[in-house]
Amino acid sequence: TAPILAAVGVIGKTAIGFKSFKQNAKQAFTVMLGSAEAAQQHLDRILAFAKTTPFAFPDLVSANRVMVAFGINAEKTFSILDAIGNAVAAMGGGATEIEQMADIFGKIQAYGKVTAQELNRFSAMGINAYAILANQAGISMDQLRERVSKGAIGSEVAISQLVDGIMYGTKGVAGTTVALGGSLAALKKTWSGVMDSLKATWRNTADAIISEQVFEKLIAGARKLIEMLKSVQHAAEAFGKLPVSIQLAAWGLLLFVAAIGPALLSYQRT
């Protein structure tokens, strides 16, 4: 029975943790998208995308939330997330790199233009963003840098061209940049990809075992427990306000009962 109880405990912990994350994510997206229905539909699309990748659903939700918070249209985040996933898969990265790339795209959106700082961040991650934008515009790297320094490349154009360049590659005056589209599919066939998919499958299975109705019952039970503990807290606070002599007498009686209790039980058995 011990292994069974342990397995049940692990399933419960995994399911409750995952459901709690989804609940918090839905609340955040409800605020950003304006309704619970829109938030749920958005999360469902992220989950559908997550199932096609070896990356964890929570990591993709966090990255998407960052982009929406920076002002990227919710619908447009999915093509960006696809590009991020393929780029990170190609570089052998994980949750940290996904979050970093989402932050870069988000800041480009927030600034209203592309900046050298964000392009340098892409370069540090192995994405030749300068060459991608130069090739897309049909200009040299020097001309591209000049346009960037003047703030002449708007965020909408920059994000669209970067996503396209990451996925399909570019050719031009700045040379050739590699197409990274398809890297997710390749990663899923590797050992690390299979292990990540296994973790995701385990989490989704645990989530399915404990229904939403049961989860709501657990939340209601936790609320009742809180109220009970508050009653105990109030009683303890009232006890603490009694005269010290009464408190000492009560503690003395409690200690006396604790001391003679075992002896009385033993006497009754004989």
mmCIF file with all atom_site columns, N, CA and C in Angstrom, residues 54-92:
data_model
loop_
_atom_site.group_PDB
_atom_site.id
_atom_site.type_symbol
_atom_site.label_atom_id
_atom_site.label_alt_id
_atom_site.label_comp_id
_atom_site.label_asym_id
_atom_site.label_entity_id
_atom_site.label_seq_id
_atom_site.pdbx_PDB_ins_code
_atom_site.Cartn_x
_atom_site.Cartn_y
_atom_site.Cartn_z
_atom_site.occupancy
_atom_site.B_iso_or_equiv
_atom_site.pdbx_formal_charge
_atom_site.auth_seq_id
_atom_site.auth_comp_id
_atom_site.auth_asym_id
_atom_site.auth_atom_id
_atom_site.pdbx_PDB_model_num
ATOM 1   N N  . PRO A 1 54 ? 8.468  20.083 -27.390 1.00 0.00 ? 54 PRO A N  1
ATOM 2   C CA . PRO A 1 54 ? 8.956  19.419 -26.188 1.00 0.00 ? 54 PRO A CA 1
ATOM 3   C C  . PRO A 1 54 ? 9.026  20.363 -24.988 1.00 0.00 ? 54 PRO A C  1
ATOM 4   N N  . PHE A 1 55 ? 8.648  21.617 -25.184 1.00 0.00 ? 55 PHE A N  1
ATOM 5   C CA . PHE A 1 55 ? 8.742  22.597 -24.109 1.00 0.00 ? 55 PHE A CA 1
ATOM 6   C C  . PHE A 1 55 ? 7.529  22.535 -23.193 1.00 0.00 ? 55 PHE A C  1
ATOM 7   N N  . ALA A 1 56 ? 7.733  22.943 -21.947 1.00 0.00 ? 56 ALA A N  1
ATOM 8   C CA . ALA A 1 56 ? 6.678  22.868 -20.938 1.00 0.00 ? 56 ALA A CA 1
ATOM 9   C C  . ALA A 1 56 ? 5.635  23.962 -21.157 1.00 0.00 ? 56 ALA A C  1
ATOM 10  N N  . PHE A 1 57 ? 4.384  23.580 -21.003 1.00 0.00 ? 57 PHE A N  1
ATOM 11  C CA . PHE A 1 57 ? 3.276  24.529 -21.127 1.00 0.00 ? 57 PHE A CA 1
ATOM 12  C C  . PHE A 1 57 ? 3.453  25.755 -20.234 1.00 0.00 ? 57 PHE A C  1
ATOM 13  N N  . PRO A 1 58 ? 3.822  25.596 -18.946 1.00 0.00 ? 58 PRO A N  1
ATOM 14  C CA . PRO A 1 58 ? 4.004  26.784 -18.103 1.00 0.00 ? 58 PRO A CA 1
ATOM 15  C C  . PRO A 1 58 ? 5.051  27.753 -18.645 1.00 0.00 ? 58 PRO A C  1
ATOM 16  N N  . ASP A 1 59 ? 6.131  27.233 -19.242 1.00 0.00 ? 59 ASP A N  1
ATOM 17  C CA . ASP A 1 59 ? 7.176  28.104 -19.783 1.00 0.00 ? 59 ASP A CA 1
ATOM 18  C C  . ASP A 1 59 ? 6.653  28.896 -20.980 1.00 0.00 ? 59 ASP A C  1
ATOM 19  N N  . LEU A 1 60 ? 5.858  28.249 -21.813 1.00 0.00 ? 60 LEU A N  1
ATOM 20  C CA . LEU A 1 60 ? 5.291  28.924 -22.979 1.00 0.00 ? 60 LEU A CA 1
ATOM 21  C C  . LEU A 1 60 ? 4.238  29.945 -22.569 1.00 0.00 ? 60 LEU A C  1
ATOM 22  N N  . VAL A 1 61 ? 3.470  29.614 -21.531 1.00 0.00 ? 61 VAL A N  1
ATOM 23  C CA . VAL A 1 61 ? 2.479  30.566 -21.013 1.00 0.00 ? 61 VAL A CA 1
ATOM 24  C C  . VAL A 1 61 ? 3.183  31.810 -20.476 1.00 0.00 ? 61 VAL A C  1
ATOM 25  N N  . SER A 1 62 ? 4.245  31.602 -19.711 1.00 0.00 ? 62 SER A N  1
ATOM 26  C CA . SER A 1 62 ? 4.980  32.736 -19.137 1.00 0.00 ? 62 SER A CA 1
ATOM 27  C C  . SER A 1 62 ? 5.550  33.628 -20.227 1.00 0.00 ? 62 SER A C  1
ATOM 28  N N  . ALA A 1 63 ? 6.114  33.018 -21.268 1.00 0.00 ? 63 ALA A N  1
ATOM 29  C CA . ALA A 1 63 ? 6.673  33.793 -22.374 1.00 0.00 ? 63 ALA A CA 1
ATOM 30  C C  . ALA A 1 63 ? 5.581  34.565 -23.102 1.00 0.00 ? 63 ALA A C  1
ATOM 31  N N  . ASN A 1 64 ? 4.452  33.913 -23.341 1.00 0.00 ? 64 ASN A N  1
ATOM 32  C CA . ASN A 1 64 ? 3.347  34.570 -24.032 1.00 0.00 ? 64 ASN A CA 1
ATOM 33  C C  . ASN A 1 64 ? 2.799  35.722 -23.200 1.00 0.00 ? 64 ASN A C  1
ATOM 34  N N  . ARG A 1 65 ? 2.718  35.501 -21.906 1.00 0.00 ? 65 ARG A N  1
ATOM 35  C CA . ARG A 1 65 ? 2.204  36.534 -21.004 1.00 0.00 ? 65 ARG A CA 1
ATOM 36  C C  . ARG A 1 65 ? 3.101  37.776 -21.025 1.00 0.00 ? 65 ARG A C  1
ATOM 37  N N  . VAL A 1 66 ? 4.405  37.548 -21.108 1.00 0.00 ? 66 VAL A N  1
ATOM 38  C CA . VAL A 1 66 ? 5.351  38.661 -21.190 1.00 0.00 ? 66 VAL A CA 1
ATOM 39  C C  . VAL A 1 66 ? 5.077  39.495 -22.440 1.00 0.00 ? 66 VAL A C  1
ATOM 40  N N  . MET A 1 67 ? 4.893  38.813 -23.567 1.00 0.00 ? 67 MET A N  1
ATOM 41  C CA . MET A 1 67 ? 4.678  39.534 -24.825 1.00 0.00 ? 67 MET A CA 1
ATOM 42  C C  . MET A 1 67 ? 3.369  40.313 -24.816 1.00 0.00 ? 67 MET A C  1
ATOM 43  N N  . VAL A 1 68 ? 2.302  39.702 -24.307 1.00 0.00 ? 68 VAL A N  1
ATOM 44  C CA . VAL A 1 68 ? 1.016  40.393 -24.236 1.00 0.00 ? 68 VAL A CA 1
ATOM 45  C C  . VAL A 1 68 ? 1.118  41.597 -23.300 1.00 0.00 ? 68 VAL A C  1
ATOM 46  N N  . ALA A 1 69 ? 1.814  41.417 -22.192 1.00 0.00 ? 69 ALA A N  1
ATOM 47  C CA . ALA A 1 69 ? 1.975  42.514 -21.221 1.00 0.00 ? 69 ALA A CA 1
ATOM 48  C C  . ALA A 1 69 ? 2.719  43.700 -21.830 1.00 0.00 ? 69 ALA A C  1
ATOM 49  N N  . PHE A 1 70 ? 3.635  43.436 -22.751 1.00 0.00 ? 70 PHE A N  1
ATOM 50  C CA . PHE A 1 70 ? 4.387  44.509 -23.411 1.00 0.00 ? 70 PHE A CA 1
ATOM 51  C C  . PHE A 1 70 ? 3.592  45.169 -24.535 1.00 0.00 ? 70 PHE A C  1
ATOM 52  N N  . GLY A 1 71 ? 2.412  44.631 -24.833 1.00 0.00 ? 71 GLY A N  1
ATOM 53  C CA . GLY A 1 71 ? 1.558  45.283 -25.817 1.00 0.00 ? 71 GLY A CA 1
ATOM 54  C C  . GLY A 1 71 ? 1.455  44.599 -27.163 1.00 0.00 ? 71 GLY A C  1
ATOM 55  N N  . ILE A 1 72 ? 2.041  43.414 -27.315 1.00 0.00 ? 72 ILE A N  1
ATOM 56  C CA . ILE A 1 72 ? 1.903  42.684 -28.570 1.00 0.00 ? 72 ILE A CA 1
ATOM 57  C C  . ILE A 1 72 ? 0.496  42.107 -28.652 1.00 0.00 ? 72 ILE A C  1
ATOM 58  N N  . ASN A 1 73 ? -0.143 42.262 -29.801 1.00 0.00 ? 73 ASN A N  1
ATOM 59  C CA . ASN A 1 73 ? -1.483 41.736 -30.002 1.00 0.00 ? 73 ASN A CA 1
ATOM 60  C C  . ASN A 1 73 ? -1.503 40.242 -29.707 1.00 0.00 ? 73 ASN A C  1
ATOM 61  N N  . ALA A 1 74 ? -2.499 39.812 -28.931 1.00 0.00 ? 74 ALA A N  1
ATOM 62  C CA . ALA A 1 74 ? -2.562 38.417 -28.487 1.00 0.00 ? 74 ALA A CA 1
ATOM 63  C C  . ALA A 1 74 ? -2.522 37.439 -29.654 1.00 0.00 ? 74 ALA A C  1
ATOM 64  N N  . GLU A 1 75 ? -3.197 37.767 -30.734 1.00 0.00 ? 75 GLU A N  1
ATOM 65  C CA . GLU A 1 75 ? -3.229 36.884 -31.905 1.00 0.00 ? 75 GLU A CA 1
ATOM 66  C C  . GLU A 1 75 ? -1.835 36.745 -32.528 1.00 0.00 ? 75 GLU A C  1
ATOM 67  N N  . LYS A 1 76 ? -1.088 37.833 -32.543 1.00 0.00 ? 76 LYS A N  1
ATOM 68  C CA . LYS A 1 76 ? 0.233  37.819 -33.175 1.00 0.00 ? 76 LYS A CA 1
ATOM 69  C C  . LYS A 1 76 ? 1.284  37.092 -32.345 1.00 0.00 ? 76 LYS A C  1
ATOM 70  N N  . THR A 1 77 ? 0.993  36.874 -31.069 1.00 0.00 ? 77 THR A N  1
ATOM 71  C CA . THR A 1 77 ? 1.997  36.230 -30.214 1.00 0.00 ? 77 THR A CA 1
ATOM 72  C C  . THR A 1 77 ? 2.285  34.798 -30.633 1.00 0.00 ? 77 THR A C  1
ATOM 73  N N  . PHE A 1 78 ? 1.343  34.152 -31.325 1.00 0.00 ? 78 PHE A N  1
ATOM 74  C CA . PHE A 1 78 ? 1.531  32.735 -31.643 1.00 0.00 ? 78 PHE A CA 1
ATOM 75  C C  . PHE A 1 78 ? 2.577  32.516 -32.734 1.00 0.00 ? 78 PHE A C  1
ATOM 76  N N  . SER A 1 79 ? 2.611  33.376 -33.735 1.00 0.00 ? 79 SER A N  1
ATOM 77  C CA . SER A 1 79 ? 3.652  33.245 -34.753 1.00 0.00 ? 79 SER A CA 1
ATOM 78  C C  . SER A 1 79 ? 5.017  33.574 -34.147 1.00 0.00 ? 79 SER A C  1
ATOM 79  N N  . ILE A 1 80 ? 5.022  34.538 -33.226 1.00 0.00 ? 80 ILE A N  1
ATOM 80  C CA . ILE A 1 80 ? 6.281  34.888 -32.552 1.00 0.00 ? 80 ILE A CA 1
ATOM 81  C C  . ILE A 1 80 ? 6.731  33.741 -31.661 1.00 0.00 ? 80 ILE A C  1
ATOM 82  N N  . LEU A 1 81 ? 5.778  33.147 -30.942 1.00 0.00 ? 81 LEU A N  1
ATOM 83  C CA . LEU A 1 81 ? 6.107  32.030 -30.053 1.00 0.00 ? 81 LEU A CA 1
ATOM 84  C C  . LEU A 1 81 ? 6.640  30.841 -30.848 1.00 0.00 ? 81 LEU A C  1
ATOM 85  N N  . ASP A 1 82 ? 6.099  30.630 -32.035 1.00 0.00 ? 82 ASP A N  1
ATOM 86  C CA . ASP A 1 82 ? 6.574  29.555 -32.899 1.00 0.00 ? 82 ASP A CA 1
ATOM 87  C C  . ASP A 1 82 ? 8.028  29.808 -33.303 1.00 0.00 ? 82 ASP A C  1
ATOM 88  N N  . ALA A 1 83 ? 8.330  31.056 -33.662 1.00 0.00 ? 83 ALA A N  1
ATOM 89  C CA . ALA A 1 83 ? 9.703  31.416 -34.038 1.00 0.00 ? 83 ALA A CA 1
ATOM 90  C C  . ALA A 1 83 ? 10.645 31.271 -32.844 1.00 0.00 ? 83 ALA A C  1
ATOM 91  N N  . ILE A 1 84 ? 10.195 31.709 -31.682 1.00 0.00 ? 84 ILE A N  1
ATOM 92  C CA . ILE A 1 84 ? 11.005 31.580 -30.467 1.00 0.00 ? 84 ILE A CA 1
ATOM 93  C C  . ILE A 1 84 ? 11.286 30.120 -30.174 1.00 0.00 ? 84 ILE A C  1
ATOM 94  N N  . GLY A 1 85 ? 10.240 29.294 -30.248 1.00 0.00 ? 85 GLY A N  1
ATOM 95  C CA . GLY A 1 85 ? 10.405 27.864 -29.975 1.00 0.00 ? 85 GLY A CA 1
ATOM 96  C C  . GLY A 1 85 ? 11.410 27.222 -30.906 1.00 0.00 ? 85 GLY A C  1
ATOM 97  N N  . ASN A 1 86 ? 11.328 27.528 -32.195 1.00 0.00 ? 86 ASN A N  1
ATOM 98  C CA . ASN A 1 86 ? 12.257 26.944 -33.158 1.00 0.00 ? 86 ASN A CA 1
ATOM 99  C C  . ASN A 1 86 ? 13.673 27.456 -32.957 1.00 0.00 ? 86 ASN A C  1
ATOM 100 N N  . ALA A 1 87 ? 13.805 28.746 -32.642 1.00 0.00 ? 87 ALA A N  1
ATOM 101 C CA . ALA A 1 87 ? 15.137 29.309 -32.403 1.00 0.00 ? 87 ALA A CA 1
ATOM 102 C C  . ALA A 1 87 ? 15.787 28.694 -31.171 1.00 0.00 ? 87 ALA A C  1
ATOM 103 N N  . VAL A 1 88 ? 15.022 28.572 -30.101 1.00 0.00 ? 88 VAL A N  1
ATOM 104 C CA . VAL A 1 88 ? 15.546 28.009 -28.855 1.00 0.00 ? 88 VAL A CA 1
ATOM 105 C C  . VAL A 1 88 ? 15.866 26.527 -29.036 1.00 0.00 ? 88 VAL A C  1
ATOM 106 N N  . ALA A 1 89 ? 15.040 25.822 -29.790 1.00 0.00 ? 89 ALA A N  1
ATOM 107 C CA . ALA A 1 89 ? 15.302 24.406 -30.075 1.00 0.00 ? 89 ALA A CA 1
ATOM 108 C C  . ALA A 1 89 ? 16.605 24.257 -30.846 1.00 0.00 ? 89 ALA A C  1
ATOM 109 N N  . ALA A 1 90 ? 16.840 25.163 -31.797 1.00 0.00 ? 90 ALA A N  1
ATOM 110 C CA . ALA A 1 90 ? 18.049 25.095 -32.615 1.00 0.00 ? 90 ALA A CA 1
ATOM 111 C C  . ALA A 1 90 ? 19.306 25.347 -31.794 1.00 0.00 ? 90 ALA A C  1
ATOM 112 N N  . MET A 1 91 ? 19.191 26.217 -30.796 1.00 0.00 ? 91 MET A N  1
ATOM 113 C CA . MET A 1 91 ? 20.366 26.550 -29.984 1.00 0.00 ? 91 MET A CA 1
ATOM 114 C C  . MET A 1 91 ? 20.523 25.625 -28.777 1.00 0.00 ? 91 MET A C  1
ATOM 115 N N  . GLY A 1 92 ? 19.591 24.675 -28.626 1.00 0.00 ? 92 GLY A N  1
ATOM 116 C CA . GLY A 1 92 ? 19.675 23.748 -27.501 1.00 0.00 ? 92 GLY A CA 1
ATOM 117 C C  . GLY A 1 92 ? 19.329 24.383 -26.178 1.00 0.00 ? 92 GLY A C  1
#
